[in-house]
mmCIF file of C-alpha atoms in Angstrom:
data_model
loop_
_atom_site.group_PDB
_atom_site.id
_atom_site.type_symbol
_atom_site.label_atom_id
_atom_site.label_comp_id
_atom_site.label_asym_id
_atom_site.label_seq_id
_atom_site.Cartn_x
_atom_site.Cartn_y
_atom_site.Cartn_z
ATOM 1 C CA MET A 629 34.073 -23.600 -75.398
ATOM 2 C CA ALA A 630 32.182 -25.878 -73.024
ATOM 3 C CA GLU A 631 34.020 -28.856 -74.474
ATOM 4 C CA ALA A 632 37.371 -27.129 -73.876
ATOM 5 C CA GLN A 633 36.433 -26.460 -70.252
ATOM 6 C CA LYS A 634 35.459 -30.089 -69.780
ATOM 7 C CA ALA A 635 38.621 -31.347 -71.468
ATOM 8 C CA CYS A 636 40.787 -29.091 -69.269
ATOM 9 C CA GLY A 637 39.076 -30.209 -66.058
ATOM 10 C CA PRO A 638 41.952 -32.579 -65.214
ATOM 11 C CA LEU A 639 44.396 -29.659 -65.525
ATOM 12 C CA GLY A 640 43.438 -28.333 -62.094
ATOM 13 C CA LYS A 641 43.942 -31.750 -60.548
ATOM 14 C CA ARG A 642 47.284 -32.174 -62.278
ATOM 15 C CA LEU A 643 48.599 -28.701 -61.420
ATOM 16 C CA PHE A 644 47.234 -28.192 -57.924
ATOM 17 C CA GLY A 645 46.404 -31.625 -56.552
ATOM 18 C CA TRP A 646 44.378 -31.462 -53.352
ATOM 19 C CA SER A 647 45.179 -27.766 -52.921
ATOM 20 C CA ARG A 648 42.678 -26.921 -55.669
ATOM 21 C CA TYR A 649 40.062 -27.229 -52.913
ATOM 22 C CA ILE A 650 41.865 -24.887 -50.529
ATOM 23 C CA TRP A 651 39.350 -22.174 -51.403
ATOM 24 C CA LEU A 652 36.700 -24.195 -49.551
ATOM 25 C CA VAL A 653 38.848 -24.134 -46.394
ATOM 26 C CA HIS A 654 39.355 -20.376 -46.799
ATOM 27 C CA LEU A 655 35.632 -19.835 -47.311
ATOM 28 C CA ALA A 656 34.756 -21.931 -44.265
ATOM 29 C CA LEU A 657 37.237 -19.976 -42.125
ATOM 30 C CA ILE A 658 35.792 -16.678 -43.357
ATOM 31 C CA MET A 659 32.258 -17.803 -42.489
ATOM 32 C CA VAL A 660 33.271 -19.078 -39.045
ATOM 33 C CA ALA A 661 35.138 -15.830 -38.319
ATOM 34 C CA GLY A 662 32.180 -13.807 -39.566
ATOM 35 C CA LEU A 663 29.697 -15.709 -37.421
ATOM 36 C CA ALA A 664 32.007 -15.428 -34.412
ATOM 37 C CA ALA A 665 32.263 -11.657 -34.939
ATOM 38 C CA GLN A 666 28.505 -11.396 -35.310
ATOM 39 C CA THR A 667 27.913 -13.376 -32.110
ATOM 40 C CA LEU A 668 30.488 -11.402 -30.129
ATOM 41 C CA ILE A 669 29.081 -8.051 -31.251
ATOM 42 C CA ASP A 670 25.524 -9.166 -30.520
ATOM 43 C CA ILE A 671 26.620 -10.198 -26.998
ATOM 44 C CA LEU A 672 28.431 -6.919 -26.348
ATOM 45 C CA VAL A 673 26.114 -4.456 -28.122
ATOM 46 C CA GLU A 674 22.325 -4.300 -27.990
ATOM 47 C CA GLY A 675 20.335 -3.817 -31.197
ATOM 48 C CA GLY A 676 21.447 -6.581 -33.560
ATOM 49 C CA PHE A 677 24.532 -4.848 -34.950
ATOM 50 C CA GLY A 678 26.403 -8.135 -35.169
ATOM 51 C CA VAL A 679 25.372 -8.595 -38.782
ATOM 52 C CA PHE A 680 27.631 -5.655 -39.646
ATOM 53 C CA GLY A 681 30.576 -7.480 -38.076
ATOM 54 C CA PHE A 682 29.746 -10.513 -40.202
ATOM 55 C CA ILE A 683 29.603 -8.376 -43.358
ATOM 56 C CA VAL A 684 32.931 -6.663 -42.585
ATOM 57 C CA ILE A 685 34.688 -9.996 -41.981
ATOM 58 C CA VAL A 686 33.302 -11.523 -45.194
ATOM 59 C CA LEU A 687 34.073 -8.452 -47.318
ATOM 60 C CA GLY A 688 37.610 -8.377 -45.922
ATOM 61 C CA GLY A 689 38.168 -12.128 -46.138
ATOM 62 C CA ILE A 690 37.138 -12.715 -49.736
ATOM 63 C CA PRO A 691 39.952 -10.567 -51.245
ATOM 64 C CA LEU A 692 42.435 -12.331 -48.954
ATOM 65 C CA MET A 693 41.110 -15.671 -50.178
ATOM 66 C CA ALA A 694 41.493 -14.563 -53.816
ATOM 67 C CA ARG A 695 45.078 -13.463 -53.128
ATOM 68 C CA ALA A 696 45.906 -16.845 -51.592
ATOM 69 C CA ILE A 697 44.412 -18.667 -54.587
ATOM 70 C CA ARG A 698 46.467 -16.573 -57.040
ATOM 71 C CA ALA A 699 49.633 -17.230 -55.004
ATOM 72 C CA ASN A 700 48.896 -20.970 -55.112
ATOM 73 C CA GLN A 701 48.442 -20.806 -58.884
ATOM 74 C CA ARG A 702 51.705 -18.899 -59.413
ATOM 75 C CA LYS A 703 53.561 -21.404 -57.224
ATOM 76 C CA ALA A 704 52.128 -24.381 -59.151
ATOM 77 C CA TRP A 705 53.117 -22.921 -62.525
ATOM 78 C CA ALA A 706 56.565 -21.915 -61.225
ATOM 79 C CA LYS A 707 57.203 -25.551 -60.228
ATOM 80 C CA ARG A 708 56.764 -26.378 -63.920
ATOM 81 C CA GLY A 709 59.274 -23.729 -64.992
ATOM 82 C CA VAL A 710 56.709 -21.207 -66.218
ATOM 83 C CA PRO A 711 57.889 -17.676 -65.374
ATOM 84 C CA VAL A 712 55.599 -15.417 -63.340
ATOM 85 C CA ALA A 713 56.020 -12.679 -65.937
ATOM 86 C CA SER A 714 57.349 -12.706 -69.460
ATOM 87 C CA SER A 715 57.571 -10.350 -72.411
ATOM 88 C CA VAL A 716 55.045 -10.794 -75.178
ATOM 89 C CA ILE A 717 55.329 -8.994 -78.494
ATOM 90 C CA TYR A 718 52.069 -8.188 -80.275
ATOM 91 C CA ARG A 719 52.474 -8.102 -84.054
ATOM 92 C CA LEU A 720 49.998 -7.514 -86.834
ATOM 93 C CA THR A 721 50.406 -9.453 -90.056
ATOM 94 C CA GLU A 722 48.113 -9.568 -93.059
ATOM 95 C CA GLU A 723 46.612 -12.852 -91.801
ATOM 96 C CA SER A 724 46.651 -12.566 -88.020
ATOM 97 C CA LEU A 725 47.390 -10.912 -84.724
ATOM 98 C CA VAL A 726 50.504 -12.633 -83.375
ATOM 99 C CA LEU A 727 51.328 -12.876 -79.663
ATOM 100 C CA ASP A 728 54.966 -13.881 -79.550
ATOM 101 C CA GLY A 729 56.400 -14.860 -76.178
ATOM 102 C CA PRO A 730 59.515 -16.650 -74.973
ATOM 103 C CA LEU A 731 57.698 -19.988 -74.587
ATOM 104 C CA THR A 732 54.807 -19.782 -77.037
ATOM 105 C CA GLU A 733 53.548 -18.067 -80.151
ATOM 106 C CA THR A 734 49.825 -17.599 -80.653
ATOM 107 C CA ARG A 735 48.233 -16.550 -83.918
ATOM 108 C CA LEU A 736 44.706 -15.226 -83.918
ATOM 109 C CA ARG A 737 43.549 -15.031 -87.527
ATOM 110 C CA TRP A 738 41.628 -11.903 -88.395
ATOM 111 C CA THR A 739 38.809 -14.092 -89.720
ATOM 112 C CA GLY A 740 38.573 -15.741 -86.271
ATOM 113 C CA LEU A 741 38.662 -12.519 -84.269
ATOM 114 C CA THR A 742 35.058 -11.928 -83.270
ATOM 115 C CA GLU A 743 35.439 -8.726 -81.244
ATOM 116 C CA ILE A 744 37.788 -6.284 -79.553
ATOM 117 C CA ALA A 745 36.324 -5.249 -76.199
ATOM 118 C CA PRO A 746 37.567 -3.250 -73.243
ATOM 119 C CA GLY A 747 38.469 -5.221 -70.138
ATOM 120 C CA ARG A 748 39.775 -4.086 -66.808
ATOM 121 C CA ASP A 749 42.898 -2.098 -67.800
ATOM 122 C CA ALA A 750 43.300 -4.123 -71.014
ATOM 123 C CA TRP A 751 41.845 -4.689 -74.446
ATOM 124 C CA LEU A 752 40.374 -8.152 -74.993
ATOM 125 C CA PHE A 753 40.840 -9.764 -78.384
ATOM 126 C CA ILE A 754 38.056 -12.322 -78.446
ATOM 127 C CA GLY A 755 38.338 -15.331 -80.707
ATOM 128 C CA GLN A 756 36.940 -18.825 -80.917
ATOM 129 C CA GLY A 757 36.346 -19.899 -77.322
ATOM 130 C CA ALA A 758 39.143 -17.740 -75.916
ATOM 131 C CA ALA A 759 40.160 -14.158 -75.282
ATOM 132 C CA TYR A 760 43.648 -12.702 -75.351
ATOM 133 C CA PHE A 761 44.466 -9.449 -73.632
ATOM 134 C CA LEU A 762 46.700 -6.482 -74.304
ATOM 135 C CA PRO A 763 47.295 -4.302 -71.212
ATOM 136 C CA LYS A 764 46.514 -0.649 -71.900
ATOM 137 C CA ARG A 765 49.599 0.368 -69.893
ATOM 138 C CA LEU A 766 51.807 -0.942 -72.700
ATOM 139 C CA PHE A 767 50.775 1.862 -75.053
ATOM 140 C CA VAL A 768 53.099 4.875 -74.914
ATOM 141 C CA ASP A 769 50.154 7.250 -75.300
ATOM 142 C CA ALA A 770 46.516 7.452 -76.373
ATOM 143 C CA ALA A 771 47.481 8.029 -80.010
ATOM 144 C CA ALA A 772 49.465 4.765 -80.115
ATOM 145 C CA GLU A 773 46.535 2.891 -78.555
ATOM 146 C CA GLN A 774 44.114 4.358 -81.090
ATOM 147 C CA ALA A 775 46.452 3.621 -84.012
ATOM 148 C CA PHE A 776 46.954 -0.010 -82.958
ATOM 149 C CA LEU A 777 43.242 -0.618 -82.470
ATOM 150 C CA GLY A 778 42.488 1.121 -85.773
ATOM 151 C CA ALA A 779 44.948 -1.136 -87.600
ATOM 152 C CA CYS A 780 43.357 -4.218 -86.015
ATOM 153 C CA LEU A 781 39.823 -3.075 -86.777
ATOM 154 C CA ALA A 782 40.746 -2.451 -90.419
ATOM 155 C CA LYS A 783 41.691 -6.131 -90.816
ATOM 156 C CA MET A 784 38.608 -7.580 -89.109
ATOM 157 C CA LYS A 785 35.375 -8.767 -90.687
ATOM 158 C CA PRO A 786 32.592 -6.136 -90.743
ATOM 159 C CA GLU A 787 30.476 -8.179 -88.266
ATOM 160 C CA ALA A 788 33.357 -8.319 -85.804
ATOM 161 C CA ARG A 789 33.987 -4.578 -86.179
ATOM 162 C CA ALA A 790 30.287 -3.959 -85.499
ATOM 163 C CA ARG A 791 30.594 -5.869 -82.194
ATOM 164 C CA SER A 792 33.726 -3.896 -81.252
ATOM 165 C CA VAL A 793 31.713 -0.794 -80.342
ATOM 166 C CA GLU A 794 34.110 0.711 -77.793
ATOM 167 C CA ALA A 795 37.229 0.153 -79.903
ATOM 168 C CA VAL A 796 35.538 1.708 -82.943
ATOM 169 C CA ALA A 797 34.389 4.670 -80.838
ATOM 170 C CA LEU A 798 37.918 5.195 -79.495
ATOM 171 C CA THR A 799 39.425 5.233 -82.980
ATOM 172 C CA ARG A 800 36.706 7.598 -84.212
ATOM 173 C CA THR A 801 37.483 10.100 -81.440
ATOM 174 C CA SER A 802 41.099 10.199 -82.622
ATOM 175 C CA SER A 803 40.115 10.871 -86.233
ATOM 176 C CA ALA A 804 37.516 13.450 -85.164
ATOM 177 C CA GLY A 805 40.084 15.281 -83.043
ATOM 178 C CA ALA A 806 42.643 15.416 -85.857
#
């Protein structure tokens, strides 16, 4: 995994050019604005409340910075013809979990799937040095989610199932309730 990160280092340079450092400019602006707010509040109000102004500016600025970074990434990929959103079909075969999209097809062999773990609003299918996600919103109901995870778990190695604690627990609640 570390080797893959090192090998992909030039990707940021190739995709974003100098703008890959724009986050530093955003961070500097947030800090300057925070310090200015702190100074202004300390001048106007006795008691050292300026630190709260600094905290508010930083806590408000960081999500704005993250939004700007994501917009920059979407723009860079769009210049290369990569759509912002695309349909991906998740299929289970005897050998693998297949993620079939309009531009790529990814096969994650069951023997290489090391864990299914919950992520933020998605299930993570963790393999060798990478994780693929399936948004929970794509399931029509809880029963469909439990059935899909159960089918995946049935094809995985016992060690991988043992690491997939939350997925196993979810499928057990469905069989216990039936």
